[in-house]
Tab-separated table of C-alpha atoms and ligand atoms in Angstrom:
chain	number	residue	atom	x	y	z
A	97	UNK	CA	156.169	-41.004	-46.743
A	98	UNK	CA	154.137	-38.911	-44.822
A	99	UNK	CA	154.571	-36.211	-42.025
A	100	UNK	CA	154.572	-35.662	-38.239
A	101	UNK	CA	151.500	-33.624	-36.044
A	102	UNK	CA	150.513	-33.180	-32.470
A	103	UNK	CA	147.231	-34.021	-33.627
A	104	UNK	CA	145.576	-35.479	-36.337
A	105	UNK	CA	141.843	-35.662	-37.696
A	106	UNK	CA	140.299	-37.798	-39.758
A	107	UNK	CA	136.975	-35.643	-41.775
A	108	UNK	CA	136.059	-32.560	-42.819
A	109	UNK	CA	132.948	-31.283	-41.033
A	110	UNK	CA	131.610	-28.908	-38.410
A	111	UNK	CA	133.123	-31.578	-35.759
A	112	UNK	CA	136.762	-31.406	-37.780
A	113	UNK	CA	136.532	-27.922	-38.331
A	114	UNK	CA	135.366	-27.077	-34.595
A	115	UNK	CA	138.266	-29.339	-33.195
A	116	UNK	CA	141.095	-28.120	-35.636
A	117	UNK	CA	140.038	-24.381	-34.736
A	118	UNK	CA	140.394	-25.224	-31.378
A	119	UNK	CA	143.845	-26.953	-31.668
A	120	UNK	CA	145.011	-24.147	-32.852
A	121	UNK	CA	144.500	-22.128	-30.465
A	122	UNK	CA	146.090	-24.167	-28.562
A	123	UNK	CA	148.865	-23.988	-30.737
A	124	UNK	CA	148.856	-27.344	-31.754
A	125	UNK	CA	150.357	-29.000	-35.266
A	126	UNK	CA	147.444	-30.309	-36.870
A	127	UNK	CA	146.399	-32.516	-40.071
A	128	UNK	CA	142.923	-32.973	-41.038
A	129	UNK	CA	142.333	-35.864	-43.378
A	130	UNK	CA	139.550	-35.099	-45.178
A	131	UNK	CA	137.465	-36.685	-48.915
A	132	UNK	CA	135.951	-34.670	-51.151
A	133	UNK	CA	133.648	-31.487	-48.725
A	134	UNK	CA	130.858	-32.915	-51.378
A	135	UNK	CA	130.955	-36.318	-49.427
A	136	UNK	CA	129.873	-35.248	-46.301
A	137	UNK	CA	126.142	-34.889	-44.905
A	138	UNK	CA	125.742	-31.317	-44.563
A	139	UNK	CA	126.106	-30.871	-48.454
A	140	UNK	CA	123.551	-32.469	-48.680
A	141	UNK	CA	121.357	-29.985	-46.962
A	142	UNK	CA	118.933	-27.858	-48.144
A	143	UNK	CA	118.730	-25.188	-45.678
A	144	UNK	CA	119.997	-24.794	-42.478
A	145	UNK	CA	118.467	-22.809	-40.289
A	146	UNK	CA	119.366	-24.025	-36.594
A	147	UNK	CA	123.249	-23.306	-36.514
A	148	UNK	CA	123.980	-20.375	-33.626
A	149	UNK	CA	125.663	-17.036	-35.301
A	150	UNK	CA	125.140	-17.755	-39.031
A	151	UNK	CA	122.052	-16.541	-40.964
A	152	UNK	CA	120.081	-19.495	-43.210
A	153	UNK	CA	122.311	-20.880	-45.741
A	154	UNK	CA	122.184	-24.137	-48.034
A	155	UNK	CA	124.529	-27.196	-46.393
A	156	UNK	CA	127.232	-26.695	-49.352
A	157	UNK	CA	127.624	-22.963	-48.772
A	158	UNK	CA	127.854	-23.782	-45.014
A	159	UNK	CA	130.841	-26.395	-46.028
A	160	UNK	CA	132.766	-24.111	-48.310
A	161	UNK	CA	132.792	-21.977	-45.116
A	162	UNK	CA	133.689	-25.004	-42.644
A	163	UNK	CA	136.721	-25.515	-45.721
A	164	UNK	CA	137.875	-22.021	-45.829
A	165	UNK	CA	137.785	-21.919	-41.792
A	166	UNK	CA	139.931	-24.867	-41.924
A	167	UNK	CA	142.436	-23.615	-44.302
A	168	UNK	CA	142.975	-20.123	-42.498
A	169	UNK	CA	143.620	-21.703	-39.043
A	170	UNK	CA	146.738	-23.093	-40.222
A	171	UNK	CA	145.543	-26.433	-39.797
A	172	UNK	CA	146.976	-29.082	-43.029
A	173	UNK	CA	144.299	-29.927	-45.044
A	174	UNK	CA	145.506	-33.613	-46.402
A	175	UNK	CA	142.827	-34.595	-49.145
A	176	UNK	CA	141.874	-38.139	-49.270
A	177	UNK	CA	140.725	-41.178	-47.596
A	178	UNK	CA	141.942	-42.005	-44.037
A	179	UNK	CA	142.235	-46.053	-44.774
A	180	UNK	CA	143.463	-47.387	-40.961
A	181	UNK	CA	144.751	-46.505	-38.110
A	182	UNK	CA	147.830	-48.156	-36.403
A	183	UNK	CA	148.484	-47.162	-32.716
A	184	UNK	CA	152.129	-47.903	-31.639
A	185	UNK	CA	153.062	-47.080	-28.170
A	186	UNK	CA	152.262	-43.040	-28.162
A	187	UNK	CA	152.512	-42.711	-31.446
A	188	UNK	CA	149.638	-43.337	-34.000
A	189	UNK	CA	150.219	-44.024	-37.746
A	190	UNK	CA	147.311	-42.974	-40.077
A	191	UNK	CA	147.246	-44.729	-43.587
A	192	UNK	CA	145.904	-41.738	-46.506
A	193	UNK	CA	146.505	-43.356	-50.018
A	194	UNK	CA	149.896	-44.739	-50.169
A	195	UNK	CA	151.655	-41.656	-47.075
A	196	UNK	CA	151.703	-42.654	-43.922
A	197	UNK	CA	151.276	-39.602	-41.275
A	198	UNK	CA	152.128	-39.533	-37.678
A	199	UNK	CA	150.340	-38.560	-34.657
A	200	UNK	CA	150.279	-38.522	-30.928
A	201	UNK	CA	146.708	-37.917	-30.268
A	202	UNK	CA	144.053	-38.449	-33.169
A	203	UNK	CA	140.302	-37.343	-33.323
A	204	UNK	CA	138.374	-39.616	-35.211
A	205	UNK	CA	135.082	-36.887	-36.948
A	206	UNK	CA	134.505	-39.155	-40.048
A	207	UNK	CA	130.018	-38.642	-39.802
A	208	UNK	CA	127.800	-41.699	-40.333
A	209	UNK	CA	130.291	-44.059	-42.485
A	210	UNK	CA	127.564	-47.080	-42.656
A	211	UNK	CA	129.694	-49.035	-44.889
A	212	UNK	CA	127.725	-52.587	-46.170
A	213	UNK	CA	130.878	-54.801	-47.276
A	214	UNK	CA	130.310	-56.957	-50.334
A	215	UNK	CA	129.945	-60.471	-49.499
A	216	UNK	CA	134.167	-61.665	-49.787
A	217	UNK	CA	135.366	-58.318	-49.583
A	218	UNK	CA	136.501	-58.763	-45.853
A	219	UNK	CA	137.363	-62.347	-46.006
A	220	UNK	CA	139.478	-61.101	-49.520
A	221	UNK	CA	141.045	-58.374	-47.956
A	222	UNK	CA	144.615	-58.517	-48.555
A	223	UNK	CA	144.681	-61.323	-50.284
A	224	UNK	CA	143.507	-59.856	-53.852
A	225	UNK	CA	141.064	-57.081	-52.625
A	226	UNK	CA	142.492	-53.799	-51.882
A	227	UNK	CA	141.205	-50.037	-51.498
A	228	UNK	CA	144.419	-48.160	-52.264
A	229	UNK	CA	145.725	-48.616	-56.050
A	230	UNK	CA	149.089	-46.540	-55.239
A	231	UNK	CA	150.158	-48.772	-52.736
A	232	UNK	CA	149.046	-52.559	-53.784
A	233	UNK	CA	148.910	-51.486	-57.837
A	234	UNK	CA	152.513	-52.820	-58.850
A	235	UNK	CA	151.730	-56.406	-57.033
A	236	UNK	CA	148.996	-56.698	-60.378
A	237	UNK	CA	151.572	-55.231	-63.312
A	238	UNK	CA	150.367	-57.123	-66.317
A	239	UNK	CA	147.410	-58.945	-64.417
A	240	UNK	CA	143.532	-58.263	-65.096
A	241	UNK	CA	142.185	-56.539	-62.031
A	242	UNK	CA	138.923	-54.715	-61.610
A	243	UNK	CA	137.992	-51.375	-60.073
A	244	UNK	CA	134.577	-50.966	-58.510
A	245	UNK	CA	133.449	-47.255	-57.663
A	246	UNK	CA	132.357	-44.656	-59.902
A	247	UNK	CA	133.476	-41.559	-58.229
A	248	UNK	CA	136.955	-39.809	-59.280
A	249	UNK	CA	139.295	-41.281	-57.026
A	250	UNK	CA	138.154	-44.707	-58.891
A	251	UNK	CA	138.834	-43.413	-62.357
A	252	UNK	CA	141.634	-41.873	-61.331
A	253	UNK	CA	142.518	-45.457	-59.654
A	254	UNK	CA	141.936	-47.114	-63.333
A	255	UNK	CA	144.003	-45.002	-65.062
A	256	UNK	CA	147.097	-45.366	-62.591
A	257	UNK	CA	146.906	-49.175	-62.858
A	258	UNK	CA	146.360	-49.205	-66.682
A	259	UNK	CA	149.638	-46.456	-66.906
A	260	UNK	CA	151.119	-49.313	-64.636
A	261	UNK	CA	150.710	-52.132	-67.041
A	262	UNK	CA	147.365	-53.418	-65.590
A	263	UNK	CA	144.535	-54.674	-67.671
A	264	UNK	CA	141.565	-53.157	-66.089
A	265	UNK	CA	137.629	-53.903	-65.591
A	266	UNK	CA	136.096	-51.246	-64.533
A	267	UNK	CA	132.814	-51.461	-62.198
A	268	UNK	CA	131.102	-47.781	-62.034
A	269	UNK	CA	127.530	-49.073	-61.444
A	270	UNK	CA	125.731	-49.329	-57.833
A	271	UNK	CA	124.722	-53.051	-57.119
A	272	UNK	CA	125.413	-56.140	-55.822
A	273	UNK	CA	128.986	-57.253	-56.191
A	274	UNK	CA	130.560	-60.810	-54.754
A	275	UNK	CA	133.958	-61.294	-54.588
A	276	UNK	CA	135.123	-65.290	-54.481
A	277	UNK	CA	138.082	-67.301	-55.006
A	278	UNK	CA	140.271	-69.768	-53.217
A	279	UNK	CA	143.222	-69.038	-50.958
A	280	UNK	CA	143.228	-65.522	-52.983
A	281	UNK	CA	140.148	-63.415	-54.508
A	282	UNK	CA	139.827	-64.718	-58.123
A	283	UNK	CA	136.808	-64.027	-59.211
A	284	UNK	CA	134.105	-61.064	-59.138
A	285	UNK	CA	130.555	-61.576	-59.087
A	286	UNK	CA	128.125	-58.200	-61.186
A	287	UNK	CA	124.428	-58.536	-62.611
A	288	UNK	CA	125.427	-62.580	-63.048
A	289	UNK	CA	128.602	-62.320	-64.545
A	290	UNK	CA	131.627	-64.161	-63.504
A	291	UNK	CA	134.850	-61.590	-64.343
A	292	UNK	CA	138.015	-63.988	-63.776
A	293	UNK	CA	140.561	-61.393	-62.238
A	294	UNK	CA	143.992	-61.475	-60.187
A	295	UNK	CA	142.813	-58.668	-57.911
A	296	UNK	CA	140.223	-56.021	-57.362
A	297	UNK	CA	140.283	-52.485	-56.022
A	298	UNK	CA	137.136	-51.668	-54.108
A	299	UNK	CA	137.489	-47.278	-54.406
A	300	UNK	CA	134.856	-46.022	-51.665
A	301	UNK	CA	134.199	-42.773	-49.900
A	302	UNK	CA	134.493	-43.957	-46.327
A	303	UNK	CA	135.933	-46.669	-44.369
A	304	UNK	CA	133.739	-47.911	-41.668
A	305	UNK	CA	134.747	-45.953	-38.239
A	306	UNK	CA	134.491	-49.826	-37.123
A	307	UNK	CA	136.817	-50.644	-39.259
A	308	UNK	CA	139.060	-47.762	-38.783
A	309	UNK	CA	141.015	-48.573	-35.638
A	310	UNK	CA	141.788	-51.883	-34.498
A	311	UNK	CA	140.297	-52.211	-30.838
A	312	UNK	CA	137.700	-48.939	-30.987
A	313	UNK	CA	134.847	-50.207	-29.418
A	314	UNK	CA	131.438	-49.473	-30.872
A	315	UNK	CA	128.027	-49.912	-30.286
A	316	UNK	CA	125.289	-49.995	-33.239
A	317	UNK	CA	128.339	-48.573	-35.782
A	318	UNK	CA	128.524	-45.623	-33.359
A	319	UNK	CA	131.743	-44.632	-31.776
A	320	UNK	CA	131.450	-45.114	-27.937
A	321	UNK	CA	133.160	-42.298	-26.076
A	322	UNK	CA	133.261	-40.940	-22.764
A	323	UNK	CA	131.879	-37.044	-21.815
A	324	UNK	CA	135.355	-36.079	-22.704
A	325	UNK	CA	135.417	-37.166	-26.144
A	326	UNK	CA	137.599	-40.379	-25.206
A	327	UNK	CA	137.285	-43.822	-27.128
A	328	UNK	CA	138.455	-46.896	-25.559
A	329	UNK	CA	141.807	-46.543	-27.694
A	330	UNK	CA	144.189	-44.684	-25.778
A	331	UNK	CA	145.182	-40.999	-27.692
A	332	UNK	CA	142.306	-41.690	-29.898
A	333	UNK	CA	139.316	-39.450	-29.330
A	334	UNK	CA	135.667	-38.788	-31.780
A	335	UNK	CA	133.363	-36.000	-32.499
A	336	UNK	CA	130.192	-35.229	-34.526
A	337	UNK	CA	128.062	-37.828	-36.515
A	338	UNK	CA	130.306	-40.902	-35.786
A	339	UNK	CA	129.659	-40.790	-31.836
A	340	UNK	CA	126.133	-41.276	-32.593
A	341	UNK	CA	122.222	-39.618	-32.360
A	342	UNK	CA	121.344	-36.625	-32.469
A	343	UNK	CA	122.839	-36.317	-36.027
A	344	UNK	CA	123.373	-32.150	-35.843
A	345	UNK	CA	125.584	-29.852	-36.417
A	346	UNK	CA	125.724	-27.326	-33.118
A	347	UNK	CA	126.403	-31.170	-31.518
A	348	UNK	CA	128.834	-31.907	-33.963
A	349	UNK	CA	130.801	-28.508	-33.531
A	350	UNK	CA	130.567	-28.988	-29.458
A	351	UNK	CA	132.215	-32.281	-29.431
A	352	UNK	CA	134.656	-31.149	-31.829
A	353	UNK	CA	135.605	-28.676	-29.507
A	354	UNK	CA	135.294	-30.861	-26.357
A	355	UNK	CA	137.758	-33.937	-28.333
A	356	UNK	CA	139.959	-30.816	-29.026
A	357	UNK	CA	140.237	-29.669	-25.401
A	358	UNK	CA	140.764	-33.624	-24.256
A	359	UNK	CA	143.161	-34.247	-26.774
A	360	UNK	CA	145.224	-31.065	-25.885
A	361	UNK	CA	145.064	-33.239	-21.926
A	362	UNK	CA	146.145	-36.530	-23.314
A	363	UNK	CA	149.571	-34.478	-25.139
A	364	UNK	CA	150.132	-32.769	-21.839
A	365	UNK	CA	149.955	-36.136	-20.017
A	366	UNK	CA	152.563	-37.734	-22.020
A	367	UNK	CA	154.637	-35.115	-21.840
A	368	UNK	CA	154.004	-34.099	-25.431
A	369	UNK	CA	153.402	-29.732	-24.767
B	403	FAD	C1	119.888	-33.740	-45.971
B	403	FAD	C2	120.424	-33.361	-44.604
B	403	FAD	C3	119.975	-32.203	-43.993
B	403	FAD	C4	120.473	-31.840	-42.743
B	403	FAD	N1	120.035	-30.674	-42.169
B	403	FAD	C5	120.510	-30.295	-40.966
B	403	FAD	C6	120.081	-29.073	-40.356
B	403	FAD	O1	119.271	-28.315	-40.912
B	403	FAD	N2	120.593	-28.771	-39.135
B	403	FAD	C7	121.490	-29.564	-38.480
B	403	FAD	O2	121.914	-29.234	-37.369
B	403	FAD	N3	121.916	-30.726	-39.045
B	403	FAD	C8	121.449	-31.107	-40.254
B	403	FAD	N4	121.880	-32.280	-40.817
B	403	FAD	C9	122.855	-33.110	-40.082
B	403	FAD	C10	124.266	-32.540	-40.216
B	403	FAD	O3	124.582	-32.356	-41.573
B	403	FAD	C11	125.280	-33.476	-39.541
B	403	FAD	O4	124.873	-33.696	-38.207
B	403	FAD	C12	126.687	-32.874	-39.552
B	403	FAD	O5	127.096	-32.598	-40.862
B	403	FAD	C13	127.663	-33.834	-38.878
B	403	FAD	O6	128.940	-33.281	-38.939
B	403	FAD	P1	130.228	-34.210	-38.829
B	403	FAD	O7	131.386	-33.274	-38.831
B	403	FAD	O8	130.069	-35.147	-37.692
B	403	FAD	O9	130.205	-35.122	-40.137
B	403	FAD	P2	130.157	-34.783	-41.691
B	403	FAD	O10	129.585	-33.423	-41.946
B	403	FAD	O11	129.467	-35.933	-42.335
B	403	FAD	O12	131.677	-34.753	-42.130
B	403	FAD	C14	132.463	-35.913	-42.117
B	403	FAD	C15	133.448	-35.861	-43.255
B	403	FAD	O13	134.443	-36.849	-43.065
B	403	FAD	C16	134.721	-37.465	-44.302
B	403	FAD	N5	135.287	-38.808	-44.079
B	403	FAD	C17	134.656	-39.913	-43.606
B	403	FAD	N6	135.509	-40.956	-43.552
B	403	FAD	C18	136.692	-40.485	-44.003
B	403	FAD	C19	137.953	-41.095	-44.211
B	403	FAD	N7	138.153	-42.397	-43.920
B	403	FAD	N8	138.958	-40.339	-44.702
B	403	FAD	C20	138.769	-39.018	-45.000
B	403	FAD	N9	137.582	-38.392	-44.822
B	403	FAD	C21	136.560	-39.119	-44.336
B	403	FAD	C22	133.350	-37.549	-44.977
B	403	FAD	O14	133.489	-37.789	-46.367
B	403	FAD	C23	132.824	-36.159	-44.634
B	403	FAD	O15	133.259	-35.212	-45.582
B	403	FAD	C24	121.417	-32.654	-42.070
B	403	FAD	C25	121.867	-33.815	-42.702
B	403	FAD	C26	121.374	-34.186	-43.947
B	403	FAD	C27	121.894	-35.438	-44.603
C-alpha cells in the first residue's frame, strides 16, 4: 500500500529539491521518490563553482544540502526506485518497490537515466524478468532465479528471495548479459555461460524516463516539454537533466521551480486547491 499527495516527484536533485521547495510554499502535499543522493550526477562533482548564493563546494556536500533542504520543507522523502507510472483519469499511480503512491500532478526530475537494456530483457519483461523482488519474489518460491546488480538494493534483493525459499545466482559484475528462453525467460547468458533459471531480477539504479510513463513523448532519451514544464502526458510535468542539454544545475533548479509553479496550475484546473 502506499499513500496519497497533491504532488509527487520522482529524484532527488537540485530540480526535485527546487520543485518540492516550491510546492511547499504553495502548501502542497508532496512525495519525492528518490535512490540513493550517491546516484545522482552532482555527487559526482568535484567542485562546483557556478551555483548562485553558495560558496565552492564538492557535488556530495552540495547534495547532503539539496537532502537536508528536502527534509526540512516538509516534503516526504520516499527512498527507492520509482519503477512506472500509471495515469488513470486525474489520478496518477507511481510504482516504488512493492507501495503504490497516489498523485494528481507528478514531476518527473529523474537526471540523465540512459538505460542500455540487455538484449531479452524487454521482450522478457514480465514473463520471467522483473526489477522489483518484493513484489514478483513469491511467484519463484523454491525456483533458481538470478539477480544481476551489484549495488545494495541487489543484495538486499538476494537475500529477500533466498529468506523466501529461492535458490539464487547472483550477477554483481558489469558486462554483457542476454536473457533467452521460450514463451518465458529461461535462460541467462554471462562471460559464455548458460545459467538455466525460472526467473531473473534485473536490480538497477534508474528506469529509463522513456520507459517511465506510458505515452511521454521523447526525443533523443530527453523528456520533451513545453516552456511551462508540461510533457505530453496530461498532470505529468519534468525538470533538470531529464528535459535535456545544458546538463546544469542553476537550469536544473529553474525548471524545478517552473514544473512546480505549472503543476500548482494543473491542481487548480481540476479543481484539486
Ligand atoms: C562530474 C560532474 C561534474 C559536474 N559539475 C557541474 C558544475 O560544476 N556545475 C553545474 O552547474 N553542473 C555540473 N554538473 C551537472 C549537474 O550535476 C547536473 O546538471 C544536475 O545534477 C542535474 O540535476 P537533476 O536534479 O536534473 O538530476 P540529478 O542530480 O541527476 O538527480 C536525479 C536523481 O534522481 C534519481 N532517480 C533517477 N531515476 C529514479 C527513479 N526511477 N526512482 C527514484 N530516483 C530516481 C537519481 O538516482 C538521482 O539521484 C556536473 C555533472 C557531473 C557528472
Amino acid at each position: 500500500m502506499g499513500d496519497t499527495f497533491d504532488v509527487m516527484i520522482i529524484g532527488g536533485g537540485a530540480a526535485a529539491t527546487s520543485a518540492a521547495l516550491t510546492l511547499r510554499n504553495r502548501g502542497k502535499t508532496v512525495g519525492v521518490v528518490t535512490n540513493r543522493p550517491e546516484t545522482s550526477s552532482l555527487y559526482k562533482a568535484e567542485r562546483v563553482t557556478n551555483y548562485p548564493g553558495l560558496p565552492p563546494m564538492s557535488g556530495a556536500e552540495m547534495t547532503e544540502l539539496f537532502r537536508r533542504q528536502l527534509e526540512e520543507c516538509g516534503a516526504r522523502i520516499i527512498q527507492g526506485r520509482a519503477l512506472s507510472v500509471m495515469p488513470m483519469g486525474e489520478i496518477l499511480g507511481v510504482a516504488v518497490g512493492s507501495d503504490y503512491h497516489m498523485c494528481s500532478a507528478l514531476i518527473i526530475a529523474a537526471g540523465i537515466t540512459r538505460e542500455k537494456l540487455y538484449p531479452g530483457e524487454g521482450e522478457y519483461l514480465g514473463r520471467g524478468v522483473s526489477y522489483c523482488a518484493t513484489c514478483d519474489g513469491m511467484l519463484y518460491r523454491g525456483k533458481t532465479v538470478a539477480v544481476v546488480g551489484s549495488g545494495e538494493e541487489a543484495r538486499h534483493d538476494g537475500d529477500f528471495l533466498e529468506s523466501i525459499g529461492c535458490r539464487v545466482l547472483r550477477f554483481e559484475q558489469n558486462g554483457r548479459y542476454e536473457i533467452r528462453g521460450g514463451m518465458k525467460a529461461d535462460t541467462l547468458i554471462f562471460a559464455g555461460e548458460e545459467h538455466k533459471v525460472d526467473g531473473v531480477f534485473i536490480i538497477k539504479d534508474t528506469v529509463s524516463v522513456t520507459r517511465l510513463v506510458p505515452g511521454l513523448q521523447y526525443e533523443n532519451g530527453a523528456i520533451v516539454t513545453d516552456r511551462q514544464m508540461a510533457t505530453s502526458v496530461p498532470g505529468v510535468f519534468a525538470a533538470g537533466d531529464c528535459t535535456g542539454k545544458p546538463y546544469q544545475l542553476a537550469k536544473a533548479a529553474g525548471e524545478g521551480n517552473v514544473a512546480a509553479l505549472s503543476a500548482c496550475d494543473y491542481l487548480a484546473k481540476i479543481g484539486k486547491t
